[in-house]
Amino acid sequence: MPIVFEKPQGLTNAPMHYCPGCTHGIVHRLAAQALDDLNLTGQAVGVAPVGCAVFAYNYFNCDMIQAAHGRAPAVATGLKRANPETIVFTYQGDGDLAAIGTAETVQSACRGENITIIFINNAIYGMTGGQMAPTTLPGQITQTSPYGRDVTKTGMPIKVCELLATLEAPAYIERVSVDSVKNVRAAQKAITKAFQYQAQGKGFSLIEVVSTCPTNWGMTPVQALAWLREHMLDYYKLGVYRDRYAGEVAA
Amino acid sequence: MPEKVLMKGNEAIAEAAIRSGCRHYFGYPITPQTEIAAYMAKRMPKLEDGCFLQAESEIAAINMVIGASAAGKRAMTSSSSPGIALKSEGLSYLAGCDLPAVVVNIQRGGPGLGGIQPSQADYFQATKGGGHGDYHMAVLAPSGVQEMFDLTCLAFDIADRYRITSMVLSDGILGQMMEPVTFPEEETLNNAVPVEKSWALTGTHGLRPPNIVNSLLMDPLELERSVVERFARYGEIAARETRWEEMLTDDADIVIAAYGATARIAANALQAARAQGIKVGLLRPITLWPFPKAPLLELAQRAKAFVCVELSMGQMAEDVELAIRCQKPVLRCTRTGGVVPSPDEVLAKILEAAKG
Ligand SMILES: Cc1ncc(C[n+]2csc(CCOP(=O)(O)OP(=O)(O)O)c2C)c(N)n1
Ligand code: SF4
């Protein structure tokens, strides 16, 4: 029988703890597949965040470290500066990357650190039970915005790709989603390109993945994907925000 | 011939780090430790694999140290009191991850923004942990520029050997002071035999299972076991690495306890008191953690009283009382906020102790 579907070598056999229908699992797979495809898994060092992906160190089949909340890009900086031949990536949620870790995110991008950041934007704090995130949409109900996010008091959600695209140094910034087969394919391409850029020494890449949190959104996985398409993609527009080497590299 | 040069305490720390094989320094500007970063900024780019990086904050700097250390390299950061407060989260993670690191605190007055004059008010923060959770750092307190050099070298060795953070705890007096330093011959540095770091994150290259550096243990029994194991290691450090210096303690009725810059002032006062016929000695802790409890307890059997000289409201004094089990009175000769006591002030306290 021909093998039609295989788990990437870049993932371990540990059962994932993510809720049913959560997109974290898909993105793990995409990252692992990208490393495999580029033959980089053996060189990879991953940084797990504080958030639902905190146990990522059990799932990626490469050297891993678990960082304090928001500090992953600084830890990645130290790892990469100490061993430039390793392929260093962080995997972070929106609370981790765009709230408590804003300084580390912006400054590592500003320095053009030769690292890859995979950023899961699910518009909520998942692990702590569904509080408002910097990416929570206007009017969105969460545990700490029970009447809907009031933008007159909390401002508008942060668009991380647009924010970082104002900086000179980043090599590659793209926003993707994993809500459809087509978008999953595009996300795979983007993540692979980001790792390829790092391997080529091109500098900082960030791939934002517009994601779901069915559990804390109070929806079924199918409803959550529909909500993502209907509400998130309008505010968080998919696309390439920076590609310093567009056309140079065939991804 | 060993090299001998005149340098500032802060520069001696930086040079010691480089000679100990540290090639990764991450810092954020703050007075009175700036010379360390300036020295590293000059030297690191000229060294093979040398990395000097000015981080966006002390928080980022300590996390960069975490990354470089996890990658298996000797890494250091330096700061002063308010910056060390920001590093506390990272210090706790370093402990939880069993990562070696060297952190320098050139203390200034506090709390809050405080002042920029010398202080020893971070004693509790350094010796009792500083960050959250059950843990310790090895805390080394130099009292001269040569010791700034020597103890920084030792800090790296202790860090690697026991997978612990070593803190060099000093102050603005010693940081700015210029004294001659003799560099040891290359091969006499303790780190001639580097410690094997099989746990380092260097990529599996398909040759071994992944290494994981992590401080998260959700099972309370597992977390407890890891902490208990770490404390067993702390016990080894206490047994092997406790260091102190005694001066004229053999016949001492009064024992001064002082570390760092204040030990020098105390030594002056001691000479003046001896000239007046008062039998006074000095015990200078070199490691503040582990604390030299045993020699203090032994001295308490002969001495009448202790005098603690500190640039704080009396933080180490509490450890002296604990060490001697409150068997003898412990007088405080303390100045704080960046004020330094004169030898006369210390002498007055010795005379008060001698009167009983
Ligand atoms: C310093 C610190 N503050 C707060 C927390 C608690 N905490 C754990 S996970 C989390 C939110 C993570 O949310 P996000 O980054 O959006 O990731 P998600 O769980 O949605 O994947 C918080 C606030 C912590 N562990 N450490
Ligand atoms: S809480 Fe949300 S983000 Fe976390 S695993 Fe469950 S669905 Fe995914």
XYZ file of C-alpha atoms and ligand atoms in Angstrom:
641
model
C 0.000 0.000 0.000
C 1.430 3.397 -0.867
C 1.773 5.797 2.056
C -0.497 8.761 1.379
C -0.145 10.654 4.672
C 2.709 10.761 7.133
C 3.475 12.660 10.314
C 6.558 14.830 9.816
C 9.775 13.686 11.491
C 9.800 17.125 13.084
C 6.975 16.105 15.443
C 7.266 13.644 18.328
C 4.706 10.936 19.053
C 3.437 12.721 22.183
C -0.362 13.168 22.061
C -1.157 16.894 21.859
C -3.183 18.423 24.666
C -4.937 21.000 22.479
C -8.733 21.207 22.519
C -10.578 19.459 19.686
C -10.617 21.639 16.582
C -7.968 24.053 17.894
C -5.717 25.328 15.132
C -2.533 25.106 17.259
C -2.147 21.469 16.142
C -2.286 22.389 12.443
C 0.347 25.092 12.834
C 2.666 22.750 14.760
C 2.441 20.380 11.856
C 3.167 23.088 9.317
C 6.252 24.239 11.196
C 7.549 20.684 11.618
C 6.880 19.917 7.952
C 8.749 23.037 6.877
C 11.800 22.044 8.918
C 11.648 18.517 7.489
C 11.266 19.721 3.915
C 14.312 21.950 4.290
C 16.217 19.218 6.092
C 16.682 21.527 9.081
C 15.046 19.588 11.947
C 18.426 18.427 13.248
C 19.676 22.004 13.426
C 16.498 23.465 14.888
C 16.090 24.933 18.362
C 12.558 25.990 19.272
C 11.347 28.350 21.974
C 7.996 27.532 23.583
C 5.957 30.437 24.974
C 3.718 30.856 27.979
C 0.249 30.157 26.666
C -1.576 27.134 25.296
C 1.554 26.190 23.329
C 3.668 26.040 26.497
C 4.076 22.276 26.025
C 5.374 22.709 22.476
C 8.670 21.359 23.811
C 6.988 17.959 24.027
C 5.721 18.075 20.439
C 8.564 19.387 18.311
C 11.157 16.713 17.697
C 14.102 19.104 18.030
C 15.974 20.846 20.850
C 13.553 23.058 22.774
C 13.474 25.616 25.568
C 10.505 27.032 27.442
C 10.675 30.816 27.910
C 9.071 33.186 30.411
C 5.880 34.959 29.309
C 6.676 37.202 26.352
C 10.439 36.711 26.484
C 10.800 34.141 23.705
C 12.366 36.555 21.156
C 15.052 37.568 23.690
C 15.798 33.926 24.507
C 15.898 33.209 20.760
C 18.324 36.104 20.314
C 20.681 34.585 22.880
C 20.391 31.122 21.316
C 21.045 32.371 17.798
C 23.900 34.701 18.741
C 25.561 31.876 20.660
C 25.111 29.276 17.893
C 24.515 30.993 14.545
C 24.469 27.630 12.751
C 21.274 26.551 14.550
C 17.827 27.379 13.174
C 16.005 29.194 15.958
C 12.261 29.733 16.068
C 9.726 30.933 18.593
C 6.082 29.901 18.674
C 3.961 32.490 20.489
C 0.358 33.479 21.157
C -1.035 36.994 20.975
C -0.937 37.691 24.714
C 2.647 36.482 24.830
C 3.852 38.307 21.723
C 1.690 41.428 21.491
C 1.033 42.319 25.148
C 3.625 41.299 27.735
C 6.302 40.637 25.113
C 5.767 43.703 22.923
C 9.212 45.117 23.617
C 10.998 41.841 22.869
C 8.966 41.387 19.669
C 9.515 44.887 18.309
C 13.170 45.090 19.292
C 14.164 41.678 17.939
C 12.454 42.656 14.676
C 14.155 46.050 14.744
C 17.561 44.417 15.121
C 16.738 42.067 12.283
C 17.639 39.064 14.444
C 18.070 36.065 12.181
C 15.225 34.116 13.796
C 11.757 32.931 12.774
C 8.678 33.819 14.796
C 5.445 31.888 14.381
C 2.697 34.032 15.841
C -0.699 32.558 16.675
C -3.375 35.252 16.640
C -6.541 33.754 18.101
C -7.881 37.076 19.429
C -7.930 35.809 23.012
C -5.864 34.524 25.932
C -6.499 30.810 25.581
C -4.631 29.147 28.383
C -5.880 31.330 31.229
C -9.495 30.818 30.200
C -10.419 33.427 27.622
C -9.463 36.934 28.678
C -9.230 39.943 26.359
C -6.041 39.979 24.282
C -4.429 42.935 22.494
C -5.859 41.322 19.350
C -9.437 40.895 20.619
C -11.835 42.442 18.090
C -14.025 45.472 18.880
C -17.173 44.324 20.655
C -15.813 40.795 21.145
C -17.009 39.234 24.396
C -14.342 37.685 26.619
C -14.058 36.965 30.325
C -12.508 40.395 30.939
C -14.609 42.239 28.347
C -17.975 40.745 29.326
C -19.896 43.576 27.600
C -17.758 43.336 24.497
C -14.391 45.022 23.919
C -14.988 48.734 24.407
C -12.525 50.400 22.066
C -13.118 53.813 23.652
C -11.435 52.463 26.786
C -9.105 49.759 25.481
C -8.178 51.023 22.035
C -8.268 49.109 18.814
C -6.621 45.689 18.405
C -2.951 45.596 17.438
C -2.096 44.643 13.888
C 1.280 43.075 14.465
C 2.304 42.597 10.831
C 1.460 46.196 9.935
C 3.259 47.442 13.056
C 6.458 45.514 12.349
C 6.365 46.422 8.668
C 7.143 50.008 9.685
C 10.603 48.823 10.721
C 13.499 48.723 8.281
C 15.216 45.496 9.316
C 12.723 42.611 9.030
C 13.265 40.370 6.027
C 9.869 38.758 5.761
C 6.487 39.357 7.370
C 3.321 37.631 6.216
C -0.141 37.079 7.649
C -1.740 33.740 6.802
C -4.625 31.656 8.099
C -5.417 27.984 8.447
C -9.198 28.134 7.995
C -9.290 26.360 4.618
C -7.235 23.909 2.600
C -6.140 26.716 0.329
C -5.038 28.892 3.225
C -3.293 25.997 4.975
C -1.256 25.476 1.785
C -0.382 29.149 1.669
C 0.553 29.062 5.353
C 2.824 26.091 4.722
C 4.552 27.977 1.945
C 5.039 31.048 4.114
C 6.465 29.163 7.095
C 8.804 27.221 4.836
C 10.020 30.430 3.241
C 10.620 31.984 6.653
C 12.867 29.093 7.701
C 14.597 29.153 4.352
C 15.368 32.850 4.791
C 16.863 32.133 8.183
C 19.002 29.320 6.780
C 20.235 31.775 4.142
C 21.054 34.355 6.811
C 18.488 36.840 5.510
C 17.266 37.928 8.933
C 14.064 38.354 10.855
C 10.830 36.689 9.755
C 7.430 36.657 11.402
C 4.471 34.648 10.177
C 1.188 35.597 11.808
C -1.368 32.812 11.658
C -4.962 33.956 12.125
C -6.283 31.141 14.299
C -9.231 29.976 16.346
C -9.886 29.189 19.984
C -13.189 27.316 19.819
C -13.157 26.615 23.556
C -12.907 30.181 24.756
C -14.890 31.635 21.884
C -17.704 29.332 23.037
C -18.146 27.803 19.580
C -17.825 24.488 17.815
C -14.676 24.180 15.691
C -16.762 24.687 12.511
C -18.517 27.751 13.918
C -15.145 29.110 15.019
C -13.707 28.829 11.512
C -16.768 30.581 10.126
C -16.397 33.342 12.752
C -12.718 33.711 11.855
C -13.598 34.179 8.173
C -16.465 36.507 8.868
C -14.880 38.740 11.508
C -11.131 38.322 11.782
C -10.038 38.296 8.148
C -11.717 41.617 7.584
C -9.599 43.328 10.253
C -6.511 41.133 9.946
C -5.953 41.149 6.179
C -3.972 38.216 4.851
C -0.938 38.954 2.748
C 2.757 39.731 2.569
C 3.685 42.832 4.570
C 7.405 42.681 3.925
C 9.540 40.574 1.670
C 12.953 42.059 1.286
C 14.017 39.309 -1.081
C 10.814 38.802 -3.074
C 11.497 36.954 -6.287
C 15.005 35.979 -5.248
C 14.070 32.716 -3.546
C 11.816 30.071 -4.973
C 9.840 28.831 -1.980
C 55.811 36.893 34.142
C 52.173 37.438 35.052
C 50.732 40.647 33.625
C 50.010 43.472 36.058
C 47.851 46.463 35.138
C 46.081 49.325 36.846
C 42.351 49.204 36.250
C 38.914 50.043 37.601
C 36.943 47.389 39.467
C 34.274 47.313 36.778
C 36.883 46.816 34.071
C 38.498 44.017 36.079
C 35.156 42.197 36.081
C 34.821 42.538 32.309
C 38.405 41.436 31.671
C 37.953 38.463 34.002
C 34.849 37.380 32.094
C 36.711 37.524 28.786
C 39.685 35.619 30.211
C 37.247 33.032 31.584
C 36.007 32.328 28.081
C 32.820 34.369 28.222
C 32.031 35.540 24.680
C 28.416 36.555 25.170
C 27.563 39.682 27.098
C 24.110 41.289 27.158
C 23.426 44.501 29.072
C 21.399 47.652 29.460
C 22.923 50.983 30.534
C 22.749 51.929 34.215
C 25.074 53.770 36.594
C 27.371 52.768 38.314
C 28.161 49.678 36.205
C 28.509 51.319 32.781
C 32.242 50.611 32.470
C 31.514 46.883 32.262
C 29.309 47.300 29.192
C 31.689 49.856 27.659
C 34.613 47.457 28.081
C 32.656 44.582 26.566
C 31.482 46.765 23.663
C 35.111 47.505 22.863
C 36.542 44.027 23.315
C 33.881 41.566 22.169
C 33.778 42.575 18.477
C 37.546 41.994 18.296
C 37.285 38.444 19.622
C 36.379 35.380 17.610
C 32.700 34.583 18.364
C 32.567 37.621 20.647
C 29.063 39.025 21.112
C 28.231 42.302 22.794
C 24.581 43.244 22.575
C 22.852 46.209 24.175
C 19.410 44.835 24.929
C 16.168 46.812 25.028
C 15.831 46.243 28.773
C 17.323 44.321 31.660
C 14.508 41.820 31.187
C 15.565 41.172 27.596
C 19.251 41.075 28.581
C 18.786 38.316 31.168
C 16.636 36.353 28.718
C 19.384 36.647 26.112
C 21.741 35.250 28.751
C 19.256 32.400 29.207
C 19.347 31.704 25.469
C 23.137 31.845 25.159
C 23.590 29.729 28.270
C 21.061 27.173 27.009
C 23.101 27.043 23.819
C 26.026 25.898 25.990
C 28.037 29.122 26.060
C 29.406 31.133 28.981
C 27.209 34.230 29.210
C 27.082 37.270 31.461
C 24.991 40.327 32.152
C 25.634 43.199 34.527
C 23.461 45.870 36.026
C 22.776 47.876 39.148
C 20.014 47.563 41.707
C 16.872 48.737 39.819
C 17.993 46.726 36.802
C 18.581 43.621 38.903
C 14.998 43.911 40.136
C 13.884 43.633 36.506
C 16.117 40.611 35.997
C 14.537 38.738 38.895
C 12.080 36.855 36.706
C 14.977 35.643 34.577
C 17.023 34.700 37.642
C 14.179 32.476 38.770
C 13.923 30.870 35.315
C 17.702 30.313 35.236
C 17.367 28.465 38.544
C 14.336 26.469 37.411
C 16.119 25.504 34.187
C 19.425 24.693 35.970
C 21.311 26.982 33.615
C 24.734 28.418 34.500
C 25.099 32.195 34.251
C 27.040 35.081 35.743
C 25.160 38.201 36.804
C 26.930 41.254 38.195
C 25.216 43.743 40.503
C 27.131 46.966 41.137
C 24.729 48.127 43.809
C 23.379 51.642 44.298
C 21.058 53.107 46.906
C 17.364 52.216 46.944
C 14.468 51.568 47.157
C 12.888 52.860 43.975
C 15.142 54.838 41.709
C 17.089 55.607 44.895
C 20.422 57.165 44.076
C 23.629 56.330 42.292
C 25.919 56.255 45.329
C 27.279 52.941 46.671
C 25.074 50.634 48.663
C 24.807 47.108 49.997
C 21.048 47.184 50.329
C 20.457 44.363 47.820
C 21.860 41.761 50.238
C 18.458 40.184 50.914
C 17.540 40.258 47.215
C 20.797 38.522 46.281
C 21.119 35.960 49.049
C 17.489 35.005 49.552
C 16.694 34.496 45.885
C 15.228 37.740 44.563
C 12.887 36.090 42.095
C 10.004 33.746 42.859
C 10.287 30.175 44.049
C 12.642 28.083 46.146
C 16.159 28.729 44.917
C 19.553 30.275 45.583
C 22.346 31.881 43.651
C 26.015 31.652 44.556
C 26.799 35.206 45.717
C 30.401 36.414 45.632
C 31.397 39.704 47.272
C 34.801 41.108 46.262
C 36.458 43.747 48.427
C 39.139 44.968 46.045
C 39.871 45.259 42.363
C 42.037 42.107 42.296
C 39.131 40.234 43.855
C 36.704 41.714 41.319
C 38.857 39.849 38.806
C 39.455 36.645 40.757
C 35.888 36.187 41.965
C 34.450 36.790 38.508
C 36.623 33.930 37.214
C 35.437 31.801 40.121
C 31.826 32.815 39.432
C 32.009 31.256 35.957
C 33.528 28.048 37.295
C 30.963 27.663 40.066
C 28.156 28.425 37.609
C 29.254 25.727 35.171
C 30.172 23.141 37.781
C 26.891 23.343 39.693
C 24.570 24.655 36.942
C 23.710 27.685 39.017
C 23.660 31.456 38.601
C 26.638 33.132 40.239
C 26.131 36.722 41.248
C 29.079 39.038 41.729
C 27.678 41.480 44.290
C 29.629 44.682 44.539
C 29.055 48.405 44.767
C 29.929 51.716 43.177
C 32.991 52.255 45.389
C 34.744 49.129 44.161
C 33.361 49.490 40.645
C 35.008 52.897 40.220
C 38.131 52.274 42.331
C 41.450 51.865 40.516
C 43.966 49.315 41.802
C 46.623 47.122 40.246
C 45.444 43.720 39.061
C 47.640 40.729 38.349
C 46.233 38.435 35.708
C 46.944 34.770 36.285
C 48.782 32.750 33.654
C 46.307 31.442 31.087
C 46.667 27.830 32.174
C 46.150 28.519 35.890
C 42.586 29.703 35.292
C 40.319 27.073 36.828
C 38.311 26.684 33.670
C 41.222 25.072 31.821
C 39.057 21.923 31.853
C 35.696 23.016 30.498
C 32.607 21.403 31.946
C 30.805 19.030 29.559
C 27.389 20.462 28.635
C 25.564 17.506 27.147
C 22.268 19.233 27.945
C 22.977 22.204 25.647
C 20.636 23.127 22.798
C 22.877 22.747 19.776
C 20.522 20.852 17.472
C 20.105 17.078 17.582
C 21.666 16.624 14.115
C 19.656 13.402 14.135
C 22.187 11.869 16.501
C 20.427 12.076 19.850
C 16.962 12.641 21.304
C 16.008 16.323 21.677
C 17.373 18.241 24.657
C 14.719 20.200 26.521
C 15.452 23.133 28.830
C 12.371 23.756 30.884
C 11.199 24.872 34.318
C 7.541 23.828 33.979
C 6.595 20.716 35.960
C 2.840 20.408 36.358
C 2.987 17.390 38.675
C 3.593 18.710 42.214
C 5.558 15.618 43.202
C 7.810 15.981 40.191
C 8.323 19.691 40.865
C 9.069 18.947 44.505
C 11.586 16.286 43.516
C 13.378 18.694 41.168
C 13.589 21.364 43.876
C 14.823 18.868 46.471
C 17.481 17.654 44.028
C 18.554 21.247 43.412
C 18.823 21.834 47.144
C 21.046 18.774 47.458
C 23.335 20.528 44.980
C 23.120 23.705 47.084
C 24.288 21.587 50.013
C 27.357 20.542 48.025
C 28.074 24.178 47.191
C 27.790 25.127 50.868
C 30.187 22.326 51.801
C 32.792 23.086 49.130
C 32.556 26.705 48.124
C 31.987 28.724 51.306
C 34.734 31.335 51.486
C 35.686 33.976 54.018
C 38.702 35.815 55.380
C 39.609 36.413 59.010
C 41.835 39.138 60.395
C 43.133 39.126 63.994
C 40.281 36.968 65.208
C 42.417 34.606 67.329
C 42.137 36.638 70.502
C 39.199 38.809 69.496
C 36.651 39.906 72.098
C 34.857 41.904 69.459
C 34.335 40.508 65.960
C 33.424 42.805 63.121
C 31.490 41.235 60.269
C 31.689 43.179 57.028
C 31.961 42.395 53.322
C 32.962 44.207 50.173
C 33.926 47.869 50.439
C 32.816 48.177 54.079
C 35.276 45.447 55.073
C 38.070 47.828 54.035
C 36.688 50.642 56.189
C 36.225 48.170 59.035
C 39.847 47.021 58.677
C 41.004 50.629 59.178
C 38.840 50.992 62.269
C 40.143 47.672 63.529
C 43.747 48.941 63.443
C 42.717 52.078 65.336
C 40.926 50.002 67.985
C 43.883 47.629 68.352
C 46.113 50.690 68.882
C 43.875 51.502 71.838
C 44.358 47.982 73.166
C 40.948 46.641 72.221
C 41.019 43.041 71.057
C 39.024 43.256 67.881
C 39.017 41.020 64.829
C 37.283 40.955 61.463
C 35.462 38.232 59.619
C 34.852 39.090 55.983
C 32.428 36.813 54.165
C 33.635 36.355 50.565
C 30.664 34.204 49.656
C 27.432 35.743 50.971
C 25.602 32.632 49.831
C 26.715 30.147 50.985
C 27.216 32.204 54.136
C 30.176 31.359 56.417
C 27.996 30.282 59.312
C 30.386 27.769 60.882
C 33.350 30.130 61.457
C 31.014 32.780 62.874
C 29.500 30.281 65.305
C 32.970 29.206 66.350
C 34.030 32.811 66.977
C 30.863 33.351 69.016
C 32.205 30.862 71.548
C 35.116 33.204 72.363
C 33.921 36.685 71.448
C 31.823 38.984 73.635
C 30.046 40.809 70.874
C 29.790 41.278 67.111
C 29.628 44.471 65.097
C 28.089 44.375 61.646
C 29.204 47.127 59.296
C 26.932 47.457 56.289
C 25.670 49.933 53.701
C 22.068 48.998 54.488
C 19.811 49.099 57.523
C 21.356 45.834 58.688
C 20.529 43.016 56.304
C 23.569 40.762 56.713
C 23.341 41.390 60.475
C 20.301 39.100 60.503
C 22.335 36.281 58.975
C 25.101 36.869 61.508
C 22.555 36.562 64.327
C 21.242 33.355 62.797
C 24.760 31.978 62.285
C 25.733 32.593 65.922
C 22.257 31.522 67.052
C 21.837 34.851 68.847
C 24.378 33.708 71.448
C 26.059 37.130 71.538
C 24.840 40.661 70.852
C 25.191 41.872 67.262
C 25.593 45.651 67.083
C 24.776 47.457 63.854
C 27.026 50.063 62.325
C 24.939 50.937 59.314
C 24.613 53.777 56.855
C 22.292 53.630 53.899
C 21.079 55.511 50.825
C 24.600 55.866 49.452
C 26.190 57.236 52.643
C 29.423 55.527 53.623
C 30.518 55.360 57.291
C 33.915 56.785 58.268
C 36.420 54.571 60.103
C 35.699 56.784 63.160
C 32.032 55.819 63.118
C 33.025 52.160 63.017
C 35.566 52.740 65.801
C 32.857 54.348 67.962
C 30.693 51.259 67.483
C 33.617 48.988 68.402
C 34.163 51.015 71.574
C 30.452 50.738 72.390
C 30.631 46.963 71.927
C 33.774 46.755 74.071
C 32.036 48.573 76.943
C 29.435 45.781 76.836
C 4.503 36.615 34.012
C 3.271 35.860 33.761
N 2.083 36.509 33.737
C 0.948 35.814 33.509
C 0.969 34.459 33.305
C -0.326 33.708 33.108
N -0.595 33.307 31.737
C -0.410 32.044 31.335
S -0.870 31.787 29.755
C -1.355 33.386 29.579
C -2.009 33.889 28.316
C -1.475 33.374 27.069
O -2.270 33.790 26.031
P -1.780 33.832 24.530
O -0.384 34.326 24.466
O -2.764 34.595 23.747
O -1.706 32.308 24.064
P -2.867 31.217 23.913
O -3.021 30.589 25.255
O -4.090 31.926 23.445
O -2.333 30.257 22.905
C -1.154 34.095 30.761
C -1.523 35.511 30.930
C 2.232 33.819 33.370
N 2.370 32.500 33.226
N 3.356 34.540 33.588
S -7.958 26.979 24.905
Fe -8.191 27.695 22.823
S -6.118 28.047 22.054
Fe -5.973 26.775 23.885
S -5.939 24.670 23.149
Fe -8.066 25.154 23.638
S -8.919 25.899 21.718
Fe -6.699 25.939 21.508
